[in-house]
Backbone as a printed PyTorch tensor [residue, N CA C, xyz], in Angstrom:
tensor([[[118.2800, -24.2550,  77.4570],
         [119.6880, -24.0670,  77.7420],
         [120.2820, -23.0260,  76.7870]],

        [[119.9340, -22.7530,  75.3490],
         [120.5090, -21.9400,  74.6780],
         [119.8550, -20.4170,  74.7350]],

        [[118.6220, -20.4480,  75.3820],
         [118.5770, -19.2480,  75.6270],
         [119.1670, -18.7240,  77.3670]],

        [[119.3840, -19.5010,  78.1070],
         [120.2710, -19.1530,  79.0910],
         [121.5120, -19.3350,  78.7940]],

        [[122.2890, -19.5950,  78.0430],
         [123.6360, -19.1680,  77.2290],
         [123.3210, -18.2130,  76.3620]],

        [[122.5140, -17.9470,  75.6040],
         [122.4920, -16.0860,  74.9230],
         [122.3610, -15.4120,  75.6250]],

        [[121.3790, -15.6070,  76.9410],
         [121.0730, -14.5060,  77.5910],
         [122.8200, -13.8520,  78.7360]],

        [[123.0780, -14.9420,  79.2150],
         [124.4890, -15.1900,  79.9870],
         [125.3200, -14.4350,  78.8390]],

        [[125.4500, -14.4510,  77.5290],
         [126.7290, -14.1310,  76.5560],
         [126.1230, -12.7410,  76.4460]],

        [[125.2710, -12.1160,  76.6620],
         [124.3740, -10.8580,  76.3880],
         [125.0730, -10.2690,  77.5900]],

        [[124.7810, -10.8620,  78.9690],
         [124.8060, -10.3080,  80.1010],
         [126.6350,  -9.8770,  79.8410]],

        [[127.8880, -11.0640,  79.5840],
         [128.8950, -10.8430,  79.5570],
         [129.1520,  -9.6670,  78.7370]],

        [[128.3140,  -9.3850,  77.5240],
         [128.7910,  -8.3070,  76.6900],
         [128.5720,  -6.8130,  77.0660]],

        [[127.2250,  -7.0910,  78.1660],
         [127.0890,  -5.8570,  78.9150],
         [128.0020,  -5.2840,  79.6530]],

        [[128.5010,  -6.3130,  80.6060],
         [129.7930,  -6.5520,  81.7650],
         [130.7920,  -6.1310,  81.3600]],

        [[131.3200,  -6.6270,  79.4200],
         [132.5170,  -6.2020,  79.2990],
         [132.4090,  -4.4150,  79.1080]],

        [[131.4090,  -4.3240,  78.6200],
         [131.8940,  -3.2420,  78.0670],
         [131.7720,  -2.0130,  79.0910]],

        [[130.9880,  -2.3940,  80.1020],
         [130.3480,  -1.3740,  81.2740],
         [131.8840,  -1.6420,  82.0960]],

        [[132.8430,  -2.9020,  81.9550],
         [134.3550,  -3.2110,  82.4770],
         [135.0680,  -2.1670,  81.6370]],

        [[135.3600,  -1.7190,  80.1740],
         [135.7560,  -1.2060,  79.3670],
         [135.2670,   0.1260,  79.8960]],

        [[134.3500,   0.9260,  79.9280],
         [134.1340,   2.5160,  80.2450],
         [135.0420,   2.8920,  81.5450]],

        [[134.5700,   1.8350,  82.3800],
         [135.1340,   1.8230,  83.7750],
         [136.7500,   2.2430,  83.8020]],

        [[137.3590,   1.2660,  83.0710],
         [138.5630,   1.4260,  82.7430],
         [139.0880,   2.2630,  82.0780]],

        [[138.3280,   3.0010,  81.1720],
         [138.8940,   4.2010,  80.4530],
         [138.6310,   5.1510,  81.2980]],

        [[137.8930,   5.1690,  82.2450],
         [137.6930,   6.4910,  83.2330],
         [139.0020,   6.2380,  84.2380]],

        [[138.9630,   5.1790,  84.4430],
         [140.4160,   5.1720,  85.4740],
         [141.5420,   5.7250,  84.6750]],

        [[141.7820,   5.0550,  83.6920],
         [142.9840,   5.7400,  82.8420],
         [142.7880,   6.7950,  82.8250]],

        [[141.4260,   8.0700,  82.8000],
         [141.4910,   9.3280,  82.7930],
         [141.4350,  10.0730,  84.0300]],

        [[141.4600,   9.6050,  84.9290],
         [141.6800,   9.8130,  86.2130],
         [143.1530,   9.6530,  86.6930]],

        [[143.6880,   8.8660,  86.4440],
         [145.1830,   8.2320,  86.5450],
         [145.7860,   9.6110,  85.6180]],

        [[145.7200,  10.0850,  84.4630],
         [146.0770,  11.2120,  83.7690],
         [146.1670,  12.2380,  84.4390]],

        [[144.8070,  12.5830,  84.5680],
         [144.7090,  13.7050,  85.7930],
         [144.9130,  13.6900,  86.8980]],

        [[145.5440,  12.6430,  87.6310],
         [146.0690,  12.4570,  88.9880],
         [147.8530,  12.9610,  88.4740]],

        [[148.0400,  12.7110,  87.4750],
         [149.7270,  12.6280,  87.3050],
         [149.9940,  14.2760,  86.6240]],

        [[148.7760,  14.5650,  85.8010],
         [148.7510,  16.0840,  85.4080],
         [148.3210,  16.7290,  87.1170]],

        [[148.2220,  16.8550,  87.9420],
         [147.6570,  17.4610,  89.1970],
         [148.8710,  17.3290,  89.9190]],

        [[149.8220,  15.9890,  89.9010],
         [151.1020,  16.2030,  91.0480],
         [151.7180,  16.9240,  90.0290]],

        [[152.1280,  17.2030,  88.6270],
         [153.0560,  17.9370,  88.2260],
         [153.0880,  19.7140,  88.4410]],

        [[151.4090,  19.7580,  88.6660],
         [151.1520,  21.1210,  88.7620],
         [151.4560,  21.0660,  90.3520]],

        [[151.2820,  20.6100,  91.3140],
         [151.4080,  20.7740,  92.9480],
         [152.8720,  21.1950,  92.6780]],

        [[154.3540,  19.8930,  92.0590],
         [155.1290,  20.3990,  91.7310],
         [155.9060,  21.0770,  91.3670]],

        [[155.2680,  21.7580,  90.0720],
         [155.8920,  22.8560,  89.7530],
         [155.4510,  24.2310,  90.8360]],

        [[154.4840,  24.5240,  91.4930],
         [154.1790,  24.9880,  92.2730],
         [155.2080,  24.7680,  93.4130]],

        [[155.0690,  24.1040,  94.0450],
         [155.9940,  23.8070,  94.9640],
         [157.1570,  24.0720,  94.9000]],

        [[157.7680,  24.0040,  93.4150],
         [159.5690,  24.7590,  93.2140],
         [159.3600,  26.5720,  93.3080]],

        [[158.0270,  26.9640,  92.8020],
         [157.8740,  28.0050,  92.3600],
         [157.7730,  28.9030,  93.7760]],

        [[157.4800,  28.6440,  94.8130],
         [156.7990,  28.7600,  95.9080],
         [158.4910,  28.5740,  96.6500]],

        [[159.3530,  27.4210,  96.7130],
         [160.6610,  27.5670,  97.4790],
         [161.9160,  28.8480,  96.4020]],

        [[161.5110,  28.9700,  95.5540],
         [162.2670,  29.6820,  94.8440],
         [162.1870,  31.5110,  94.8760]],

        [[160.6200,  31.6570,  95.0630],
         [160.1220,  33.0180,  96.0210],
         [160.8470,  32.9580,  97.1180]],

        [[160.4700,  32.1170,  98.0790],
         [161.1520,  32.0560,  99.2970],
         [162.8650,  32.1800,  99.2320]],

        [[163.3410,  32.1280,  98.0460],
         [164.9210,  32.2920,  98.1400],
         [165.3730,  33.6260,  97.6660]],

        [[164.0230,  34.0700,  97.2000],
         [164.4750,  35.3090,  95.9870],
         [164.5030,  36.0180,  97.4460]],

        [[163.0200,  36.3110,  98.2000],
         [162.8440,  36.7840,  99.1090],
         [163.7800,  37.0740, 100.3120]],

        [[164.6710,  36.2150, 100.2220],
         [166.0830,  36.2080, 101.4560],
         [166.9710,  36.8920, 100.4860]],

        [[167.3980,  36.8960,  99.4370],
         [168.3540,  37.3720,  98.9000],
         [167.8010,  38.7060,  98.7510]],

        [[166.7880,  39.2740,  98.9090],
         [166.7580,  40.7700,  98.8080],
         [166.1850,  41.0630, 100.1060]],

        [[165.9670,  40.7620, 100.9550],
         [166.2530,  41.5680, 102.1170],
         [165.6660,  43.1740, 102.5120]],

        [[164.5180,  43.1290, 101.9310],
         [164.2470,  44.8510, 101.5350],
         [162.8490,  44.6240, 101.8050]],

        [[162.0920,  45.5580, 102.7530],
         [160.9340,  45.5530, 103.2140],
         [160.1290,  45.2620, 102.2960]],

        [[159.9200,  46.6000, 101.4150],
         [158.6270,  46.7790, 100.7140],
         [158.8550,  45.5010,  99.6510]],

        [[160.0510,  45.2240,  99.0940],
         [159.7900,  43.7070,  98.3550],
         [159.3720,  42.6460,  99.0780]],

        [[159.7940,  42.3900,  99.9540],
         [159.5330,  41.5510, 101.3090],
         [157.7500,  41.8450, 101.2410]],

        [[156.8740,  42.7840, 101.3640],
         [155.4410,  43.0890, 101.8430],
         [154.9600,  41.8700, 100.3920]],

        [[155.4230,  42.5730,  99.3110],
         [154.8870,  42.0160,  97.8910],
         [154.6060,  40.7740,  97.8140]],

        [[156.3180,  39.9440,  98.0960],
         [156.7930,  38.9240,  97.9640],
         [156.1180,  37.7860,  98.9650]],

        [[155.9130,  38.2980, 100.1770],
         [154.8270,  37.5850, 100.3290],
         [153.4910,  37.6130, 100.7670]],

        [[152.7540,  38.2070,  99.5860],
         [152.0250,  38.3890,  99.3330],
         [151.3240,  37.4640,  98.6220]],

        [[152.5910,  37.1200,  97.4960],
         [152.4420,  36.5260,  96.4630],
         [153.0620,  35.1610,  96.6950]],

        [[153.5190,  34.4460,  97.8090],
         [154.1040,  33.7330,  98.2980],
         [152.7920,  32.8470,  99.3850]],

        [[152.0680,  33.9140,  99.6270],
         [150.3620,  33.3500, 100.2420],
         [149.5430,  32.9330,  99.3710]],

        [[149.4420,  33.3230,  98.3770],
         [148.7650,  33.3550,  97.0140],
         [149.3480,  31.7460,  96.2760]],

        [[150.4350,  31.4370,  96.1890],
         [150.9620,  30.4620,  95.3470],
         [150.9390,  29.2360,  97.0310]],

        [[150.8150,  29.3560,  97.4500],
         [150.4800,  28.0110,  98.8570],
         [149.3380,  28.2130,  98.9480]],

        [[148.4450,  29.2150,  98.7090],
         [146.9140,  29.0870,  98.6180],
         [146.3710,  27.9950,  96.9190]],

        [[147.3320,  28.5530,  96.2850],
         [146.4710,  27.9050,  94.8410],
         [147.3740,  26.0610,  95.3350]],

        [[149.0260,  26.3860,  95.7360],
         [149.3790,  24.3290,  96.2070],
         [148.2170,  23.8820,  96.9490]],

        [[147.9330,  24.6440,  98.0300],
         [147.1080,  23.9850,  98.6360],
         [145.5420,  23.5080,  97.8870]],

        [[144.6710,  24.1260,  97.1270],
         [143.6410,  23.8930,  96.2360],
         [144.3830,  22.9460,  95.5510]],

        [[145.4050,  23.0180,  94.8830],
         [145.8460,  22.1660,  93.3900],
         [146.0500,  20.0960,  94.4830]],

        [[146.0850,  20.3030,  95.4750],
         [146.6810,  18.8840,  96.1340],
         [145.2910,  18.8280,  97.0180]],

        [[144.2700,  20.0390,  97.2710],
         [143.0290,  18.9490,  97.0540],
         [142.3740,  18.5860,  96.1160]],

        [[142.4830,  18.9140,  94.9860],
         [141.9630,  18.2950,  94.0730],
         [142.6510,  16.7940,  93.7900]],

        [[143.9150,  16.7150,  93.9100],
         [144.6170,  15.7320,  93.5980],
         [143.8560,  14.6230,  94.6000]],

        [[143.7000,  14.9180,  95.9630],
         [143.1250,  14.1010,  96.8770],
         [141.4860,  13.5060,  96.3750]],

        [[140.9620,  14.3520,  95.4680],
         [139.5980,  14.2490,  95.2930],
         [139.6190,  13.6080,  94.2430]],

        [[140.6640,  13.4250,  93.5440],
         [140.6520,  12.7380,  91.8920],
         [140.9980,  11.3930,  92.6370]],

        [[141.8990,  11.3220,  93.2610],
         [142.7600,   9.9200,  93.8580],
         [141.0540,   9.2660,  94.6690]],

        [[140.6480,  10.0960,  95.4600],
         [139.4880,   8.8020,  96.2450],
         [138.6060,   8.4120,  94.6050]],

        [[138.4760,   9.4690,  93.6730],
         [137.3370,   9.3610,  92.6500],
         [138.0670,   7.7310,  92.1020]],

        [[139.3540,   7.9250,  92.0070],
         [140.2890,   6.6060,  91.5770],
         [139.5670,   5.6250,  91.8780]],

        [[139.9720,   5.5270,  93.3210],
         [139.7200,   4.4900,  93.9340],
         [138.0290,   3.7530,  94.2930]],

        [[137.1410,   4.6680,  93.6490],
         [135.8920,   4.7560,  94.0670],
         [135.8360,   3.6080,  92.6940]],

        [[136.3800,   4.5290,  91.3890],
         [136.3200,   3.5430,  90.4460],
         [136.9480,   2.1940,  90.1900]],

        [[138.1180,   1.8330,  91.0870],
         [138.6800,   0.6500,  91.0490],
         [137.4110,  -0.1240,  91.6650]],

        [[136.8530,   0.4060,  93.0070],
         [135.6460,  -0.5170,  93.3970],
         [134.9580,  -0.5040,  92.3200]],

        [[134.2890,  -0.1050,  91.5130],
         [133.3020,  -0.3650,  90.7400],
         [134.0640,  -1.5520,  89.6050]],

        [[135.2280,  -1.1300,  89.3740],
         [136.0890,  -2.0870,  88.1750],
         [135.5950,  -3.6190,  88.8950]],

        [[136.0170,  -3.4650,  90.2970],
         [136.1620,  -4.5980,  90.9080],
         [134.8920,  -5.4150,  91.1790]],

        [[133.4920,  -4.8610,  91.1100],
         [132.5180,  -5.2100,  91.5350],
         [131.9330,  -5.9520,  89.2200]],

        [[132.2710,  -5.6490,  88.8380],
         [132.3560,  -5.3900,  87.4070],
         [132.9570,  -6.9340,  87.3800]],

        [[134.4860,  -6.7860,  87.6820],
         [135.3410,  -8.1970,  87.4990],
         [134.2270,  -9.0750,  88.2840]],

        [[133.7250,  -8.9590,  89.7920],
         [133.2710, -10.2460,  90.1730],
         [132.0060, -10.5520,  89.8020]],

        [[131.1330,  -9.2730,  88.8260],
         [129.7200,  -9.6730,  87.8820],
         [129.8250, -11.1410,  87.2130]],

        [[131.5250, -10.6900,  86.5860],
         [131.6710, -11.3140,  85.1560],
         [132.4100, -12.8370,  85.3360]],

        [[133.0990, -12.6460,  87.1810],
         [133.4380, -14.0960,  87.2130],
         [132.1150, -14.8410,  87.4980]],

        [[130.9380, -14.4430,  88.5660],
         [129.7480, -14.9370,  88.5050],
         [129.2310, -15.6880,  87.2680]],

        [[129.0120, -14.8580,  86.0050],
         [128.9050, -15.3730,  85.2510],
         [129.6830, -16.9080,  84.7450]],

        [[130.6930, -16.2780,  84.5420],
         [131.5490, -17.6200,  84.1870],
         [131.5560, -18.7030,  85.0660]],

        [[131.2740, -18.2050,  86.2180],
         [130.7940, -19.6810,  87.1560],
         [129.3160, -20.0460,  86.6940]],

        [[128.9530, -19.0080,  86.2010],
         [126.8550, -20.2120,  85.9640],
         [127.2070, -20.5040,  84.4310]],

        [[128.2360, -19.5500,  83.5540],
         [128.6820, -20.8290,  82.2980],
         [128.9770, -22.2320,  82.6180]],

        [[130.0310, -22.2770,  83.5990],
         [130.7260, -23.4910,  83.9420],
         [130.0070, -24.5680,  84.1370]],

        [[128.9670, -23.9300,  84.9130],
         [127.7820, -25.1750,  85.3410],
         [126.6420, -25.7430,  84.7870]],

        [[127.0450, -24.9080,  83.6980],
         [125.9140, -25.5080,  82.2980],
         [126.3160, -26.5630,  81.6840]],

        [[125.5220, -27.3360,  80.8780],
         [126.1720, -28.0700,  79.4740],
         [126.9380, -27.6830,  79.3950]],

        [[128.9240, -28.0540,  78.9000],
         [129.3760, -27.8210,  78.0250],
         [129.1370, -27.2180,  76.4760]],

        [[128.8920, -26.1830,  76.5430],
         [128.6680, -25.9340,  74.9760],
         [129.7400, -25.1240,  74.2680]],

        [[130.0270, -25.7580,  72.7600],
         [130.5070, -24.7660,  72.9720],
         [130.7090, -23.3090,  72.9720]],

        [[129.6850, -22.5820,  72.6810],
         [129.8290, -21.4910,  72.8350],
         [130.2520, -20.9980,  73.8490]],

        [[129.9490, -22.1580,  75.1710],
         [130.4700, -21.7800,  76.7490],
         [131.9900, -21.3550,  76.6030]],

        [[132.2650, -22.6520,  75.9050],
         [134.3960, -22.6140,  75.9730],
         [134.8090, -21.5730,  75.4730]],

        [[133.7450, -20.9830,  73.9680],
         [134.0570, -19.5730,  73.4790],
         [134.0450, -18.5280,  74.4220]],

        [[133.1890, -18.3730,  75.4910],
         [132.9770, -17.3650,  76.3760],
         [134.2390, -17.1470,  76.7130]],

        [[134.7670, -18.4920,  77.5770],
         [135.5830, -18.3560,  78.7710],
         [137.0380, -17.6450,  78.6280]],

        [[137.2720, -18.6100,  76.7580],
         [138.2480, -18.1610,  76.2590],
         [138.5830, -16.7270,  76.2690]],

        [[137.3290, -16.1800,  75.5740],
         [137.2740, -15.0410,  75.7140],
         [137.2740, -13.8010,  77.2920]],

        [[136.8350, -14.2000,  77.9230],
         [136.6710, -13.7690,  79.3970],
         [138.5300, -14.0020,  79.6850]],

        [[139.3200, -14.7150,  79.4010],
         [140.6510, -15.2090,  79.9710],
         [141.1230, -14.3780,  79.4750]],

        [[141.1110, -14.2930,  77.8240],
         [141.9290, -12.9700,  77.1070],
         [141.9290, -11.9010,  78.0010]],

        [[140.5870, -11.7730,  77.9260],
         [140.2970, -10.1460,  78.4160],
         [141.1300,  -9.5850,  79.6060]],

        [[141.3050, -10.7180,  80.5430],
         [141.6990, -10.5480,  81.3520],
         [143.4310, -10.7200,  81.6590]],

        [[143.5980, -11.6300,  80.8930],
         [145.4280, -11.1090,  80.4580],
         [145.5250, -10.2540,  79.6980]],

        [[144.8970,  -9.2800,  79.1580],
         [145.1140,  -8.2570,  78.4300],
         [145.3290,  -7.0140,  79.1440]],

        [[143.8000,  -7.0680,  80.4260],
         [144.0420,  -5.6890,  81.1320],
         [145.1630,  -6.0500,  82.3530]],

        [[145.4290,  -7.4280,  82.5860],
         [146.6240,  -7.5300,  83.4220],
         [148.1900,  -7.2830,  82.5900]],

        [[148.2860,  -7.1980,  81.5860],
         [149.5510,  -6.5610,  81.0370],
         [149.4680,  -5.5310,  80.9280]],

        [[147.9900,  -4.9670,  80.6260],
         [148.1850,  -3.2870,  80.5240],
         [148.5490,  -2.6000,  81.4830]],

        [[148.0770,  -3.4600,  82.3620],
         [147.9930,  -2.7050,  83.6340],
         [149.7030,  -2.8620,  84.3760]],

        [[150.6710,  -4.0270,  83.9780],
         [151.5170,  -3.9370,  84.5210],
         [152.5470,  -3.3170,  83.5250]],

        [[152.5910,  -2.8120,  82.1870],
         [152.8660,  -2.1530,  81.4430],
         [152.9250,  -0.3170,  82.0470]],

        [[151.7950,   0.2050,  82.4560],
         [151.6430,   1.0490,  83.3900],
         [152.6130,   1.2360,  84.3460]],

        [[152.4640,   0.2000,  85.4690],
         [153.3390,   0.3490,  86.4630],
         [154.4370,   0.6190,  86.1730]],

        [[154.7010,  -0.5320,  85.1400],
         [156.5040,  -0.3530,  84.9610],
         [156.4620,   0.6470,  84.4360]],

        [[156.3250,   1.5330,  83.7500],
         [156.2430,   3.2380,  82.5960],
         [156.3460,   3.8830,  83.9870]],

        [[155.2100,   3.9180,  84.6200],
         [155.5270,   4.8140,  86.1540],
         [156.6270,   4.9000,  87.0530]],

        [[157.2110,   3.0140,  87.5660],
         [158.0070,   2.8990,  88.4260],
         [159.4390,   3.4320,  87.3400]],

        [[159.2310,   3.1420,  86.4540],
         [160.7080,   3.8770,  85.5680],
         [160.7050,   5.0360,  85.4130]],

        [[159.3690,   5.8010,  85.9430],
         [160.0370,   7.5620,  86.3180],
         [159.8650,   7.9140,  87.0380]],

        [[159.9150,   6.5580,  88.2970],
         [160.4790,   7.1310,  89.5440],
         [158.9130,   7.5960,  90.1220]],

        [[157.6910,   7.5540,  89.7720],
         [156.5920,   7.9570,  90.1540],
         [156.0400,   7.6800,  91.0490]],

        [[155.5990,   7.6230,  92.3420],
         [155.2640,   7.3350,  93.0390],
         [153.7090,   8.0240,  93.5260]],

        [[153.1440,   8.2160,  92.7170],
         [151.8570,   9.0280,  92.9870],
         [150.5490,   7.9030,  93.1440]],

        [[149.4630,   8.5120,  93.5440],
         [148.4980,   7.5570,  94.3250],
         [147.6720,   6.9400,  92.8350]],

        [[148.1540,   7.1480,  91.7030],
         [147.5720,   6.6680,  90.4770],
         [148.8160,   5.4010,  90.5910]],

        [[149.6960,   5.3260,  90.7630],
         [151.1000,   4.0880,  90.6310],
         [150.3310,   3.3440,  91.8190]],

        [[149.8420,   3.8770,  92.8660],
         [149.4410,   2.7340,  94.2620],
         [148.1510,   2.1540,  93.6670]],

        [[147.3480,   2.7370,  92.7640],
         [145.9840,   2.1240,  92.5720],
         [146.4750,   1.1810,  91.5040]],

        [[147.4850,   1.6580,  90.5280],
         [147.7950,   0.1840,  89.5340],
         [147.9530,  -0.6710,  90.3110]],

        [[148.9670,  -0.6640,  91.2060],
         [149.5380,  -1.7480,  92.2540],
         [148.3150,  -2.6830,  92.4000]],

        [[147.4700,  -1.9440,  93.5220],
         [146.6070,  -2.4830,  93.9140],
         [145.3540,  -3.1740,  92.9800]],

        [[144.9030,  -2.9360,  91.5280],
         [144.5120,  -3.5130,  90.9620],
         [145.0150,  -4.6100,  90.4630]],

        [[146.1710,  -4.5070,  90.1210],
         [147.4270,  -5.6580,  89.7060],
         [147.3630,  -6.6450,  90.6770]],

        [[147.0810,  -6.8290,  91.9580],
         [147.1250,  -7.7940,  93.2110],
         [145.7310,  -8.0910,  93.1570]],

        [[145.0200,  -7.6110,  93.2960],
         [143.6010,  -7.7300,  93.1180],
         [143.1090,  -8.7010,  91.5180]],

        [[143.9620,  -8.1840,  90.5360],
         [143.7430,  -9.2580,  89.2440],
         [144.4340, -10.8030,  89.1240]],

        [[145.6020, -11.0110,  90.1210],
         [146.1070, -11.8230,  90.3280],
         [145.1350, -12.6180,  91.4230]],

        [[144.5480, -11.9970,  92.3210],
         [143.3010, -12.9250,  93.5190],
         [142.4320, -13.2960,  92.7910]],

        [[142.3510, -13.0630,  91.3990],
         [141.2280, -13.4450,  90.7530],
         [141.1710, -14.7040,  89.9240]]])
């Protein structure tokens, strides 16, 4: 029994921490999802603001230039918001893995449960509970930082959705 509780507390320490990389890649994905809409953004003002300069001068050969350079800046929005699309599925590719990670580690804690009481078991669980009100405040700590600037980007829908997903758990 105590070497299937070391081996089980081995396996959890693998779990957490392979849970821990996981999660720091989302957070760096979530970064670069929110650095990627600011650039689509600023693009996007930069791009209606040509388009205004462009009416207010009214003059061919600026007109040829202008959009020229007006194809050029909806060519780079358009690249800059697929990438955003390609970071957002990479997101979500990694929430599955977070998620396949969380149900390793509840497995586990179900073949703790069904052991002897030991206690090192109760130490586990304790520990496994922390862990898990920890990344559920972080995670709703997040949201709220986001929903208070108004953010609505597909990194705010994947907190969401992990946040509902940590609560089914």
């Amino acid at each position: 029994a105590r070497r299937v509780v070391a081996q089980s507390q081995e396996e959890q320490s693998e779990h957490a921490a392979e849970l821990s990389r996981a999660e720091t890649t989302l957070q760096q994905r979530a970064r670069e999802i929110a650095q990627l809409r600011a650039e689509v953004d600023r693009r996007g003002v930069m791009v209606r603001e040509l388009l205004q300069a462009m009416e207010a001068r009214g003059s061919m050969g600026e007109h040829t230039s202008t959009q020229e350079r007006v194809a050029h800046l909806e060519r780079e929005l358009g690249a800059a918001q697929a990438q955003l699309r390609r970071v957002s599925a990479l997101a979500l590719q990694r929430d599955g893995e977070v998620k396949a990670a969380r149900e390793q580690v509840m497995h586990l804690e179900q073949r703790l449960t069904s052991m002897a009481p030991l206690e090192e078991l109760e130490a586990a669980r304790r520990e496994i509970h922390a862990l898990r009100t920890a990344l559920q405040q972080e995670r709703a700590q997040r949201a709220f930082l986001e929903a208070s600037q108004g953010d609505a980007t597909p990194a705010g829908v994947v907190l969401e959705h992990q946040q509902r997903s940590d609560l089914e758990v």
